[in-house]
Every structure is written in C-alpha cells, then in structure tokens.
XYZ file of C-alpha atoms in Angstrom:
141
model
C 156.145 -80.268 -32.838
C 157.436 -83.382 -30.957
C 156.435 -83.074 -27.089
C 160.394 -83.565 -26.010
C 161.154 -80.710 -28.183
C 158.463 -78.756 -26.694
C 159.104 -79.462 -22.705
C 162.889 -78.713 -23.372
C 161.619 -75.468 -25.110
C 159.711 -74.284 -22.335
C 162.967 -75.499 -20.094
C 164.805 -73.062 -21.997
C 162.446 -70.123 -22.013
C 161.611 -70.652 -18.387
C 165.638 -70.549 -17.413
C 165.922 -67.436 -19.948
C 163.417 -65.673 -17.657
C 164.675 -66.529 -14.280
C 168.143 -65.306 -15.222
C 167.334 -62.527 -17.226
C 164.389 -61.252 -15.175
C 165.484 -62.142 -11.632
C 162.927 -59.664 -9.862
C 160.020 -61.229 -11.520
C 158.564 -63.970 -9.663
C 157.515 -66.901 -11.862
C 153.736 -66.252 -11.387
C 153.916 -63.035 -12.923
C 156.063 -63.714 -15.813
C 152.665 -63.163 -18.177
C 152.940 -59.461 -17.666
C 156.318 -59.709 -19.398
C 155.907 -57.552 -22.759
C 157.598 -57.519 -25.813
C 159.986 -55.131 -25.671
C 161.600 -56.458 -22.434
C 161.733 -59.827 -23.587
C 162.995 -58.777 -26.920
C 165.830 -56.218 -25.020
C 167.026 -59.039 -22.823
C 167.411 -61.477 -25.998
C 169.360 -58.577 -27.916
C 171.586 -57.904 -24.821
C 172.385 -61.497 -24.219
C 173.278 -62.001 -28.184
C 176.809 -61.788 -27.574
C 177.107 -64.323 -24.923
C 175.546 -66.919 -27.421
C 176.742 -68.938 -30.304
C 174.041 -68.210 -33.417
C 172.745 -71.684 -33.169
C 172.028 -71.263 -29.659
C 170.605 -67.806 -30.021
C 167.877 -69.090 -32.572
C 166.997 -72.174 -30.213
C 166.226 -69.584 -27.470
C 164.410 -67.242 -29.751
C 162.371 -70.277 -30.807
C 161.746 -71.145 -27.355
C 160.458 -67.983 -26.335
C 158.458 -67.844 -29.438
C 156.805 -71.180 -28.325
C 156.309 -70.608 -24.671
C 154.251 -66.903 -25.660
C 152.520 -68.874 -27.943
C 151.465 -71.350 -25.104
C 150.637 -68.062 -22.816
C 148.364 -67.194 -25.303
C 150.340 -64.004 -26.306
C 150.529 -64.327 -29.986
C 151.641 -60.687 -30.847
C 154.830 -60.926 -28.559
C 155.386 -64.277 -30.004
C 155.152 -62.869 -33.403
C 157.630 -60.023 -32.517
C 159.972 -62.179 -30.801
C 160.336 -64.257 -33.719
C 160.749 -61.141 -35.993
C 164.027 -60.507 -33.963
C 167.057 -60.867 -35.989
C 170.476 -61.775 -34.184
C 172.533 -58.995 -33.837
C 175.976 -60.694 -33.953
C 175.383 -61.954 -37.271
C 173.285 -59.170 -38.781
C 176.199 -56.387 -37.612
C 179.451 -58.958 -38.256
C 180.269 -58.973 -34.506
C 182.579 -61.523 -33.787
C 180.992 -64.715 -32.847
C 181.406 -66.638 -29.920
C 183.497 -69.373 -30.487
C 182.737 -73.227 -29.897
C 183.999 -74.839 -26.715
C 187.262 -76.823 -27.731
C 186.336 -80.452 -26.909
C 189.349 -82.884 -25.916
C 189.330 -85.578 -29.135
C 191.659 -87.977 -26.998
C 192.765 -89.023 -23.860
C 196.675 -89.785 -23.172
C 197.818 -93.052 -23.262
C 198.557 -92.703 -19.317
C 195.252 -91.615 -18.301
C 193.613 -94.272 -20.503
C 195.638 -96.758 -18.267
C 195.167 -95.574 -15.454
C 191.074 -94.945 -16.171
C 191.542 -99.150 -17.092
C 193.052 -99.559 -13.663
C 190.610 -98.003 -11.648
C 187.677 -99.663 -13.589
C 189.369 -103.169 -12.568
C 190.000 -102.395 -9.004
C 186.438 -101.872 -8.418
C 185.624 -105.105 -10.230
C 184.297 -103.682 -13.188
C 185.980 -105.731 -15.519
C 183.459 -105.686 -18.690
C 183.744 -102.264 -18.634
C 187.497 -102.316 -18.751
C 187.154 -104.452 -21.466
C 184.752 -102.398 -23.497
C 187.235 -99.544 -23.091
C 190.145 -101.567 -24.213
C 188.214 -103.081 -27.200
C 186.973 -99.627 -27.888
C 190.600 -98.029 -28.023
C 191.954 -101.197 -30.268
C 189.347 -101.016 -32.924
C 188.096 -97.408 -33.178
C 184.323 -98.646 -32.509
C 181.969 -96.098 -31.329
C 180.241 -97.121 -27.486
C 176.781 -97.192 -29.350
C 178.121 -100.084 -31.284
C 178.823 -102.221 -28.682
C 176.459 -104.824 -27.620
C 176.132 -105.853 -24.010
C 173.891 -108.765 -23.192
C 173.554 -109.768 -19.610
C-alpha cells in the first residue's frame, strides 16, 4: 500500500476514534475491542455515503493491523454497510456549483486586478473563454 494512502487512512481512523470515543484517551485506544469499533461504525453508517463508509472501514482495518490486532481487523473487515444491505435511503452527494454568474466572475477579476494580480486575472479570463482547465495552463516566470 502506498505510504500516502497509509498516512491518510491512519489520520481517518484517528479522527474516527476521537469523535466516536471522546471518553477514551488516544493512549488507551489499544484497549478498544471489536464490538465497540463495529458498533460505532454501524451507528455512524447513515451519516456517511457508501463510498466513504468503505474507505473508513478500510482505514480502521489498516489501523488495527498496524496495532497488531489482526482478529479485530478481520472482524471489522467483515462488517457490511447496513445502509446498502437493508436498502435504507443513502446520504446524497453534496451539490457542487458548476458555474458562477457573470457578475460574480467580473467582480472576481476586478478584485484580482485591484490587488495587482494581472496574470491570475488573465488566466481566469482565458479559462472562461476557452473552457480550458486550470491544470492545462502553464505558468513560467
């Protein structure tokens, strides 16, 4: 597994432990048993989208393996999302704004120009006119 993925999973698992078990200090997390972890994961399932639930479960499995609790990791890995298994309503994906209004765009460009950021304002105008993605622009200073 990639080290960046491992780091992200450890961070995700630590955040889960601190939010779901606030009464347990971080130093005592090794004392958690599989019933408490799985119970907290199942109670949290309706709050998460299925993709995030799977990512969180994988993070908890990795964290338990790295702590040396292979039995707990195996039991957590067997846990299925009750939202998908029981056909409960899934949490919707957040609506993301696809475009901004012309007035907002104009005020954004004016603000950049007022700050002396002409290159950035030009890049925004180029993106809006051509439909290019920001990653396709190449700035060389």
